[in-house]
Coordinates of C-alpha atoms in Angstrom, one line a residue:
Chain A
M1 CA 7.2 32.4 28.4
S2 CA 5.3 30.1 26.4
T3 CA 6.9 27.3 24.7
I4 CA 5.6 27.8 21.4
G5 CA 6.4 31.3 21.0
Y6 CA 2.9 32.6 21.8
D7 CA 1.6 34.3 24.6
S8 CA -2.1 35.6 23.0
W9 CA -3.9 34.7 19.7
A10 CA -4.0 38.9 18.8
V11 CA -1.8 38.4 16.2
D12 CA -1.7 38.9 13.2
L13 CA -1.7 35.8 11.3
A14 CA 0.2 36.7 8.3
E15 CA 3.2 36.7 10.0
V16 CA 2.5 33.3 12.5
G17 CA 4.1 30.2 11.2
P18 CA 5.4 26.9 13.0
V19 CA 3.2 27.1 16.4
Y20 CA 4.8 23.6 18.1
P21 CA 6.9 23.7 21.3
F22 CA 10.4 23.1 21.3
Q23 CA 11.2 24.8 17.9
G24 CA 14.8 24.8 17.7
Y25 CA 14.7 21.2 18.6
E26 CA 13.1 19.6 15.4
V27 CA 17.0 17.3 15.2
L28 CA 17.0 16.1 18.5
M29 CA 12.8 15.3 18.0
V30 CA 13.8 13.8 14.9
I31 CA 16.8 11.4 16.2
L32 CA 14.3 10.5 19.5
G33 CA 11.7 9.2 17.2
V34 CA 14.0 7.6 15.1
A35 CA 14.9 5.9 18.1
F36 CA 12.3 4.9 19.0
W37 CA 11.4 3.5 15.2
I38 CA 14.1 1.5 15.6
A39 CA 14.1 -0.4 18.8
W40 CA 10.6 -1.3 18.5
H41 CA 11.5 -3.7 15.3
R42 CA 14.1 -4.8 17.8
I43 CA 12.3 -5.2 20.3
Q44 CA 9.1 -6.7 18.4
F45 CA 11.0 -9.2 16.2
A46 CA 13.3 -11.2 19.3
R47 CA 10.1 -11.5 21.4
E48 CA 8.0 -13.1 18.1
S49 CA 11.1 -15.8 17.4
K50 CA 11.3 -16.5 21.5
H51 CA 7.3 -17.0 20.8
L52 CA 7.2 -18.9 17.7
E53 CA 10.1 -21.1 19.1
K54 CA 7.4 -21.9 21.8
A55 CA 5.1 -21.5 19.7
R56 CA 6.6 -24.9 17.6
H57 CA 6.9 -27.1 21.2
M58 CA 2.9 -27.4 21.1
G59 CA -0.4 -28.7 20.2
D60 CA 0.1 -32.7 19.0
Q61 CA 3.9 -33.1 18.3
E62 CA 2.9 -37.0 16.6
K63 CA -0.3 -35.7 14.7
I64 CA 2.0 -32.5 13.6
H65 CA 4.9 -34.6 12.5
A66 CA 2.5 -37.3 10.7
L67 CA 0.9 -33.7 8.4
L68 CA 4.5 -33.3 7.6
E69 CA 4.9 -36.0 6.4
K70 CA 1.8 -36.2 4.2
Y71 CA 3.0 -32.7 2.8
Chain B
M1 CA -1.6 34.0 2.5
D2 CA -1.6 36.4 -0.1
G3 CA -4.9 37.8 -0.1
N4 CA -8.5 37.1 0.1
L5 CA -8.4 34.2 -3.4
N6 CA -5.5 32.7 -2.2
A7 CA -6.5 32.0 1.3
L8 CA -10.0 30.8 -0.3
T9 CA -7.8 27.9 -2.4
T10 CA -5.5 27.1 0.2
V11 CA -8.2 26.1 2.6
F12 CA -10.0 24.6 0.2
T13 CA -7.4 22.5 -1.1
E14 CA -6.0 21.5 2.4
F15 CA -10.0 20.4 3.0
Y16 CA -10.2 18.4 -0.5
Y17 CA -7.2 16.5 0.7
W18 CA -7.9 15.4 4.1
V19 CA -11.5 13.4 2.8
T20 CA -9.5 12.1 -0.2
V21 CA -7.6 11.0 2.5
V22 CA -10.0 9.9 4.8
F23 CA -11.7 8.0 2.1
M24 CA -8.5 6.0 1.5
F25 CA -8.8 5.2 5.3
L26 CA -11.4 2.4 3.7
I27 CA -8.8 0.8 1.5
H28 CA -6.8 0.4 4.6
V29 CA -10.0 -1.6 5.9
G30 CA -11.1 -3.2 2.9
F31 CA -7.7 -5.1 2.9
C32 CA -8.1 -6.3 6.6
M33 CA -11.4 -8.1 5.8
Y34 CA -10.0 -9.0 2.8
E35 CA -7.4 -10.8 3.9
V36 CA -9.3 -12.2 6.9
G37 CA -11.5 -13.5 4.6
A38 CA -9.1 -15.2 2.5
S39 CA -7.2 -16.4 5.1
R40 CA -8.1 -19.8 7.6
H41 CA -9.5 -19.1 11.5
R42 CA -6.2 -20.8 12.3
N43 CA -4.6 -17.1 11.2
H44 CA -7.6 -14.2 11.8
M45 CA -5.4 -12.5 14.3
H46 CA -2.4 -12.8 13.4
T47 CA -3.0 -11.9 9.4
L48 CA -5.7 -8.9 10.6
M49 CA -1.6 -7.2 13.2
K50 CA -0.4 -8.1 10.6
N51 CA -1.9 -5.5 8.1
I52 CA -2.2 -3.1 11.2
M53 CA 0.6 -2.9 12.3
I54 CA 1.7 -1.9 8.5
I55 CA -0.1 1.6 9.3
P56 CA 1.6 3.1 12.1
L57 CA 5.1 1.2 10.6
V58 CA 5.0 3.0 7.3
T59 CA 3.2 6.0 8.7
V60 CA 7.0 7.2 11.1
T61 CA 8.8 6.0 8.1
F62 CA 7.4 7.7 5.7
F63 CA 7.4 10.9 8.2
F64 CA 11.7 10.4 8.6
F65 CA 12.6 9.6 4.9
G66 CA 9.6 9.0 2.7
W67 CA 8.2 12.0 2.1
W68 CA 12.5 13.3 1.0
I69 CA 12.9 11.1 -1.2
Y70 CA 9.3 12.3 -3.0
W71 CA 10.3 15.8 -3.4
S72 CA 14.7 15.5 -3.6
F73 CA 15.0 12.3 -5.9
P74 CA 13.2 13.8 -9.1
N75 CA 16.1 13.0 -11.2
F76 CA 17.8 11.4 -9.3
P77 CA 20.9 9.3 -9.7
F78 CA 20.8 9.6 -13.6
F79 CA 19.8 12.6 -14.7
G80 CA 20.8 16.3 -12.4
G81 CA 21.0 14.5 -9.2
L82 CA 18.8 15.4 -5.7
N83 CA 17.3 19.1 -5.7
H84 CA 18.9 19.4 -2.2
D85 CA 15.5 22.5 -2.3
A86 CA 13.0 20.5 -2.7
G87 CA 13.8 18.5 -0.3
S88 CA 14.9 20.4 3.0
A89 CA 12.0 21.7 3.0
N90 CA 10.1 18.5 3.5
L91 CA 12.9 16.7 5.9
P92 CA 11.3 15.7 9.1
W93 CA 12.9 18.2 11.4
S94 CA 11.9 21.3 8.8
Q95 CA 9.2 23.5 9.8
N96 CA 6.6 22.4 7.5
M97 CA 6.6 18.9 8.9
A98 CA 5.2 20.3 11.3
T99 CA 2.1 22.6 13.1
N100 CA 2.6 25.7 11.2
L101 CA -0.1 28.2 10.3
S102 CA 1.7 29.6 7.7
D103 CA 2.1 26.3 5.4
R104 CA -1.5 24.3 5.9
I105 CA -0.4 22.2 2.6
T106 CA 2.2 19.8 3.7
G107 CA -0.1 17.8 6.0
V108 CA -2.8 16.7 3.8
F109 CA 0.0 16.3 0.7
W110 CA 2.5 14.4 2.8
A111 CA -0.9 12.1 3.5
A112 CA -2.6 11.7 0.4
F113 CA 0.9 10.3 -0.4
L114 CA 1.2 7.9 2.1
L115 CA -1.9 6.1 2.2
F116 CA -0.5 5.5 -1.1
S117 CA 2.5 4.2 0.8
W118 CA -0.2 1.6 3.3
T119 CA -2.2 0.6 0.2
A120 CA 1.7 -0.5 -1.1
A121 CA 2.8 -2.8 1.8
S122 CA -1.2 -3.9 1.7
I123 CA -1.2 -5.6 -1.8
V124 CA 2.8 -7.2 -0.4
S125 CA 1.2 -8.7 2.3
G126 CA -2.1 -10.3 1.1
A127 CA -0.2 -12.3 -1.6
V128 CA 2.5 -13.6 1.6
I129 CA -0.6 -14.2 4.3
E130 CA -0.4 -17.5 6.8
R131 CA 3.3 -17.8 7.2
I132 CA 5.8 -15.2 6.8
R133 CA 6.8 -13.7 10.0
S134 CA 5.1 -10.0 11.0
S135 CA 9.1 -8.5 11.6
A136 CA 10.3 -9.4 8.4
L137 CA 7.3 -8.6 6.1
W138 CA 7.3 -5.3 8.7
V139 CA 10.7 -4.7 6.9
H140 CA 9.3 -5.2 3.7
A141 CA 6.1 -2.6 4.5
V142 CA 9.0 -0.1 5.1
M143 CA 10.9 -0.6 2.2
I144 CA 8.0 -1.0 -0.2
G145 CA 6.0 2.1 1.3
S146 CA 9.0 4.9 2.1
V147 CA 11.4 3.6 -0.2
F148 CA 10.8 1.9 -3.5
W149 CA 7.0 3.2 -4.1
I150 CA 8.3 6.3 -3.2
I151 CA 11.1 6.4 -5.4
D152 CA 9.1 4.8 -8.8
A153 CA 6.1 8.6 -7.6
A154 CA 9.3 10.8 -7.9
W155 CA 11.3 9.6 -10.9
G156 CA 7.1 9.3 -13.0
W157 CA 4.7 10.5 -11.3
H158 CA 6.1 14.3 -10.9
A159 CA 6.0 17.0 -12.8
E160 CA 9.6 16.6 -12.9
G161 CA 10.9 13.3 -13.0
W162 CA 12.9 12.0 -15.7
M163 CA 10.1 8.9 -17.1
V164 CA 7.8 12.2 -18.0
K165 CA 10.4 14.4 -18.6
Y166 CA 11.7 12.1 -21.2
L167 CA 10.5 8.2 -21.9
G168 CA 6.7 10.3 -22.1
Y169 CA 6.1 8.7 -19.2
H170 CA 2.2 8.8 -18.3
D171 CA 0.4 7.2 -15.4
A172 CA -1.6 9.1 -13.8
Y173 CA -4.1 7.1 -11.2
A174 CA -1.5 4.9 -11.4
S175 CA -1.1 1.5 -12.5
G176 CA 2.8 1.1 -12.0
V177 CA 3.3 4.0 -9.7
I178 CA 1.3 1.8 -6.9
H179 CA -0.1 -1.8 -8.9
A180 CA 3.0 -2.7 -10.9
V181 CA 5.7 -1.8 -8.3
A182 CA 3.5 -3.7 -5.3
G183 CA 2.5 -6.3 -7.6
G184 CA 6.4 -6.6 -8.8
Y185 CA 7.7 -6.6 -5.0
A186 CA 5.5 -9.4 -3.3
L187 CA 6.1 -12.0 -6.4
G188 CA 10.4 -11.6 -5.8
V189 CA 8.9 -12.1 -1.9
I190 CA 6.3 -15.3 -3.0
M191 CA 9.2 -16.6 -4.6
V192 CA 11.2 -16.6 -2.2
L193 CA 9.1 -17.7 0.4
G194 CA 7.4 -20.2 -1.3
P195 CA 3.6 -21.5 -0.9
R196 CA 1.5 -22.2 1.8
I197 CA 1.8 -25.9 3.3
G198 CA -0.3 -28.3 0.8
K199 CA -1.2 -26.1 -1.3
F200 CA 0.5 -28.1 -3.9
A201 CA -0.2 -31.4 -3.9
A202 CA 3.3 -33.8 -4.2
D203 CA 2.8 -34.4 -8.1
G204 CA 2.7 -30.2 -7.9
T205 CA -0.9 -29.7 -8.8
P206 CA -1.7 -26.2 -7.4
R207 CA -4.9 -27.2 -4.9
D208 CA -7.7 -24.8 -4.1
I209 CA -7.7 -23.0 -1.2
P210 CA -11.1 -21.3 -0.6
P211 CA -11.8 -18.0 1.4
H212 CA -13.5 -18.8 4.5
N213 CA -15.9 -15.6 4.9
P214 CA -16.8 -15.2 1.3
W215 CA -18.9 -11.9 3.5
M216 CA -15.7 -10.4 4.6
L217 CA -14.3 -10.7 1.3
T218 CA -16.8 -9.2 -0.6
I219 CA -17.2 -6.6 2.0
G220 CA -13.8 -5.7 2.3
I221 CA -13.4 -5.6 -1.9
F222 CA -16.2 -3.0 -1.7
L223 CA -14.8 -1.5 0.7
I224 CA -11.5 -1.8 -1.6
Y225 CA -13.0 0.2 -5.1
T226 CA -14.4 2.8 -2.2
G227 CA -11.6 4.2 -1.4
F228 CA -10.0 3.5 -4.3
W229 CA -12.6 6.3 -6.1
G230 CA -11.3 8.7 -3.3
F231 CA -7.4 7.3 -4.5
Y232 CA -8.4 9.2 -8.0
A233 CA -9.6 12.4 -6.4
A234 CA -5.9 12.0 -4.9
C235 CA -4.3 11.5 -7.7
N236 CA -6.2 15.2 -8.8
I237 CA -4.7 19.4 -7.7
P238 CA -7.8 20.4 -7.3
A239 CA -7.8 23.5 -8.6
I240 CA -5.1 26.2 -9.8
S241 CA -4.0 28.9 -11.7
P242 CA -1.9 29.0 -14.7
D243 CA 0.2 31.5 -13.4
G244 CA 0.5 28.0 -11.1
I245 CA 2.3 26.5 -13.6
G246 CA 4.7 28.8 -15.2
G247 CA 2.0 30.3 -17.7
L248 CA 2.1 27.4 -20.1
L249 CA -1.1 26.5 -20.2
T250 CA -2.7 29.4 -22.1
G251 CA -5.2 32.6 -21.0
E252 CA -6.9 33.2 -17.4
T253 CA -9.4 29.7 -16.9
W254 CA -8.3 27.4 -13.2
T255 CA -8.3 24.3 -13.6
A256 CA -8.0 20.9 -11.7
T257 CA -4.9 19.0 -12.7
N258 CA -3.3 15.5 -12.6
I259 CA -0.4 14.6 -10.5
Y260 CA 1.7 16.2 -13.9
L261 CA -0.3 19.2 -14.1
A262 CA -1.6 18.5 -17.0
P263 CA -5.7 19.9 -16.7
T264 CA -8.1 17.5 -16.3
S265 CA -11.2 17.1 -14.5
L266 CA -13.0 15.2 -11.4
S267 CA -16.1 14.4 -13.5
A268 CA -13.6 13.0 -16.8
I269 CA -12.1 10.5 -14.2
T270 CA -15.6 9.7 -12.4
F271 CA -16.7 8.6 -15.4
N272 CA -13.5 6.5 -16.7
F273 CA -12.8 4.4 -13.3
L274 CA -16.4 3.6 -13.5
M275 CA -16.9 2.2 -17.2
S276 CA -13.4 0.2 -16.2
M277 CA -14.2 -0.9 -13.2
S278 CA -18.4 -2.6 -14.6
G279 CA -16.0 -3.8 -18.2
G280 CA -13.6 -5.3 -15.4
L281 CA -16.4 -7.1 -13.3
M282 CA -18.1 -8.4 -16.9
A283 CA -14.9 -9.7 -17.9
A284 CA -13.6 -11.3 -14.8
Y285 CA -17.0 -13.1 -14.3
L286 CA -16.7 -14.6 -18.3
V287 CA -13.2 -15.6 -17.9
S288 CA -13.3 -17.4 -15.1
K289 CA -16.6 -18.8 -15.8
G290 CA -18.8 -16.8 -13.0
D291 CA -15.9 -17.4 -9.5
A292 CA -17.1 -15.1 -7.1
F293 CA -13.7 -13.6 -5.2
W294 CA -12.6 -13.7 -9.1
T295 CA -14.9 -11.7 -10.3
F296 CA -15.2 -8.8 -7.4
S297 CA -11.0 -9.2 -8.0
G298 CA -11.6 -8.3 -12.3
G299 CA -13.7 -5.8 -11.2
L300 CA -10.4 -3.9 -9.9
A301 CA -8.3 -5.0 -11.8
G302 CA -9.6 -2.7 -14.5
I303 CA -9.9 0.0 -13.2
I304 CA -5.8 -0.8 -11.9
T305 CA -5.2 -1.7 -14.9
A306 CA -7.3 1.6 -16.8
S307 CA -5.9 3.6 -14.7
A308 CA -2.9 4.6 -16.6
G309 CA -5.0 6.7 -18.7
N310 CA -7.8 7.4 -17.7
D311 CA -7.8 11.3 -17.6
L312 CA -7.2 11.4 -21.3
Y313 CA -9.7 7.7 -21.9
H314 CA -13.7 8.0 -22.9
P315 CA -15.3 5.9 -20.8
I316 CA -15.7 2.9 -23.7
Q317 CA -11.9 3.0 -24.3
A318 CA -11.8 3.1 -20.2
M319 CA -14.6 -0.1 -20.5
L320 CA -12.5 -2.2 -22.8
V321 CA -9.4 -1.5 -21.4
G322 CA -10.0 -2.5 -18.3
A323 CA -11.6 -5.9 -19.8
V324 CA -8.8 -6.6 -22.1
G325 CA -6.1 -6.8 -18.8
V326 CA -8.5 -8.7 -16.9
V327 CA -8.6 -11.6 -19.7
I328 CA -4.9 -11.3 -19.0
V329 CA -4.1 -10.9 -16.3
Y330 CA -6.7 -14.1 -14.8
K331 CA -4.7 -16.7 -17.9
L332 CA -1.2 -14.9 -16.7
H333 CA -2.4 -16.2 -13.2
Y334 CA -2.9 -19.8 -13.7
W335 CA -0.2 -19.8 -15.6
V336 CA 2.3 -18.4 -13.4
E337 CA 0.9 -21.0 -10.9
R338 CA 1.3 -23.9 -12.8
T339 CA 4.8 -23.7 -14.2
F340 CA 6.5 -22.2 -11.9
K341 CA 4.7 -23.3 -8.3
L342 CA 3.9 -19.5 -7.2
D343 CA 1.1 -19.0 -4.2
D344 CA 0.0 -15.7 -4.8
A345 CA -2.5 -16.5 -1.6
V346 CA -4.9 -13.5 -2.7
G347 CA -4.1 -13.4 -6.3
A348 CA -2.4 -10.2 -5.2
V349 CA 1.1 -9.8 -8.3
A350 CA -1.7 -10.9 -11.0
V351 CA -4.9 -7.7 -10.3
H352 CA -2.1 -5.6 -9.5
G353 CA 1.2 -6.3 -11.0
Y354 CA 0.4 -7.7 -14.1
S355 CA -2.7 -5.1 -14.3
G356 CA -0.2 -2.5 -14.3
I357 CA 2.1 -4.1 -16.5
V358 CA -0.9 -4.6 -19.3
G359 CA -2.7 -0.9 -18.3
L360 CA 1.0 0.7 -18.9
I361 CA 1.9 -0.7 -22.1
L362 CA -2.5 -0.1 -23.4
A363 CA -1.7 3.5 -22.8
G364 CA 0.9 3.9 -24.7
F365 CA -0.4 3.1 -27.8
L366 CA -3.5 4.4 -26.9
L367 CA -2.2 8.5 -25.9
W368 CA 0.2 8.1 -28.6
G369 CA 1.8 11.1 -28.7
A370 CA -0.7 12.9 -26.7
P371 CA 1.7 15.5 -24.4
S372 CA 2.3 13.9 -21.1
S373 CA 3.0 17.9 -18.9
P374 CA 2.0 21.3 -19.3
Y375 CA 6.1 21.7 -19.8
D376 CA 8.2 22.9 -23.1
G377 CA 10.8 19.9 -24.4
Y378 CA 8.8 17.0 -22.6
A379 CA 8.8 13.9 -24.6
T380 CA 5.2 12.8 -26.2
V381 CA 3.4 9.3 -24.5
N382 CA 4.7 6.4 -27.1
P383 CA 4.5 2.7 -26.3
V384 CA 8.1 2.4 -25.9
G385 CA 8.5 4.7 -23.0
Q386 CA 5.6 3.0 -21.1
T387 CA 6.8 -0.4 -21.7
I388 CA 10.4 0.6 -20.2
G389 CA 8.0 2.5 -17.3
A390 CA 6.3 -1.0 -17.3
V391 CA 10.0 -2.6 -17.0
I392 CA 10.9 -0.3 -13.9
M393 CA 8.0 -0.3 -12.6
F394 CA 7.0 -3.9 -11.8
G395 CA 10.9 -5.3 -12.2
V396 CA 14.1 -3.0 -11.2
L397 CA 12.4 -1.0 -8.2
G398 CA 9.2 -4.3 -7.3
W399 CA 10.5 -7.5 -8.2
L400 CA 14.6 -7.3 -7.6
P401 CA 14.2 -4.9 -4.3
G402 CA 11.9 -7.8 -3.0
F403 CA 13.7 -10.8 -4.4
L404 CA 16.9 -9.4 -3.3
I405 CA 15.6 -8.1 0.5
S406 CA 14.1 -12.1 0.8
K407 CA 16.9 -13.5 0.2
I408 CA 19.0 -11.8 2.9
Q409 CA 15.8 -12.8 5.7
A410 CA 15.9 -16.5 4.6
A411 CA 19.8 -16.9 4.3
A412 CA 19.3 -15.2 8.4
G413 CA 16.7 -17.7 9.2
V414 CA 13.7 -14.6 10.0
L415 CA 11.7 -15.0 6.7
R416 CA 9.2 -18.0 7.2
I417 CA 7.5 -19.4 10.3
P418 CA 8.8 -22.4 11.7
V419 CA 6.0 -26.0 9.9
E420 CA 5.2 -26.6 13.1
V421 CA 3.9 -23.7 14.1
E422 CA 2.1 -23.1 10.5
L423 CA 0.5 -26.1 11.0
Q424 CA -2.0 -25.0 13.5
G425 CA -2.2 -22.2 12.8
L426 CA -0.1 -19.0 13.9
D427 CA -3.3 -18.0 16.2
Y428 CA -2.5 -21.3 18.0
A429 CA -0.5 -20.0 21.0
E430 CA -3.4 -17.2 21.7
H431 CA -5.9 -19.7 22.0
H432 CA -4.1 -22.1 23.6
A433 CA -3.2 -18.2 26.2
Y434 CA -7.2 -18.0 26.5
E435 CA -8.4 -21.7 27.1
D436 CA -5.9 -22.3 29.8
A437 CA -7.0 -18.4 31.2
K438 CA -10.3 -19.6 30.7
A439 CA -10.4 -23.2 32.8
A440 CA -8.4 -21.1 35.2
I441 CA -10.6 -18.7 36.0
I442 CA -14.0 -21.2 35.7
E443 CA -11.6 -23.2 38.9
A444 CA -10.6 -19.6 40.4
D445 CA -15.2 -19.1 40.1
K446 CA -15.6 -23.0 41.0
A447 CA -13.1 -23.0 44.4
A448 CA -15.4 -19.5 45.7
L449 CA -18.5 -20.8 45.1
T450 CA -17.6 -24.3 46.9
G451 CA -17.2 -21.9 49.8
S452 CA -20.1 -20.3 50.1
S453 CA -24.2 -20.6 51.4
R454 CA -25.1 -20.6 47.3
V455 CA -23.8 -23.9 47.2
P456 CA -26.1 -26.6 48.4
A457 CA -24.4 -29.6 51.3
E458 CA -23.9 -32.5 49.7

């Protein structure tokens, strides 16, 4: 038994096509891939918002406000 | 593969695209160096991370849907609908989109287009440095890299694209298809994003914010040139028989072709790449009165201006087109900055967008009547088709979505970083954390040493 459909490479290469594991489950793999991509954006977005809110209150606030007045 | 000649051609084509892709990676290295060179110290890590994460995000989305768009959209939605047959062979669950010994080309051809996608996203990235949220930029990167540029590639950079068929649109090395669309998109974003704090004085006078590291910036732009040369090769199909073009090229002679399957050669485009770069550098030096950064960028703008017709121009024509384009682009950049108070931090809208528009229109006049394709019944190259093409590339598929998506992000309050963070720099929090960690280690070391025999007694 082989996950890629071949147990031996003693074959006619003209007959060989896909050689990746779990052929037939491509749609499921795409669903998992898209879920990973969307989840990444969601997690990154939430973390960045928290980070920027924290960063807003760092540093010398008086100096920052003085600079903002200048511009 | 049927027969060893076909096998050899296939393996050569596979290797050819693989080499071009590796060269094109240098464009992204160049963009990273250029952007870090142009940004201020307090934003370096953010600038780098912003540009580097474009790579995986555009790659996965180009796998999921970008590549399918290219094959399905050449005549969608105006002239015949989606091409389901070509599209389905390039869906992410197709067996062509995987390790498959009966298809050795899809992966490397996909990658050549993907590298263009990274470039489109990186062009936008340069214009918005030091003030955009990473999360907002990365959504834009996906939209320009895996949706809008690839729609315009399907329409205007595909042998069956409707713009090629009906407008006679000719853009062999992507003045419009990559550069005008990305420049237009960047303009849409910066119109909503606003300038960096301090870019304009209270009376509206623009201030120069010079690059902090001239060396990094210079090496960056030369890496972009190098990758761009690889990009030119990637825009060709290296070896094809007349049979492979439906027999419309007569005779038996095999040839390299451009993306429209019209004959060209690497020799021709090498002449024209280098001559247009030289024309751009020389004109930029003159018009900017020797400003180093505009001179370097002018070489790039020269190539971009001549790219639409660089498969057919004479080298001297390529040089002059590059030179004329740069003068227009330089003047236009400062006029837009002064008039509309727009801050394009690295001149991306000008170097890529305005150059692309100028290049398309000039090609319409210079190549008037030339066949855009080897296929029968296609319109020939003409100024009206090229001008409409420029409007579609820069305005419809570039500026409009960039502006609308930015408006949505701005309304949701997720486009721009807080002013306090912008003033301190986006790296301040990381530096602060680093200094805290360093101080903690020093304290721990001191405490450990105090308890050891190596510390002399008071």
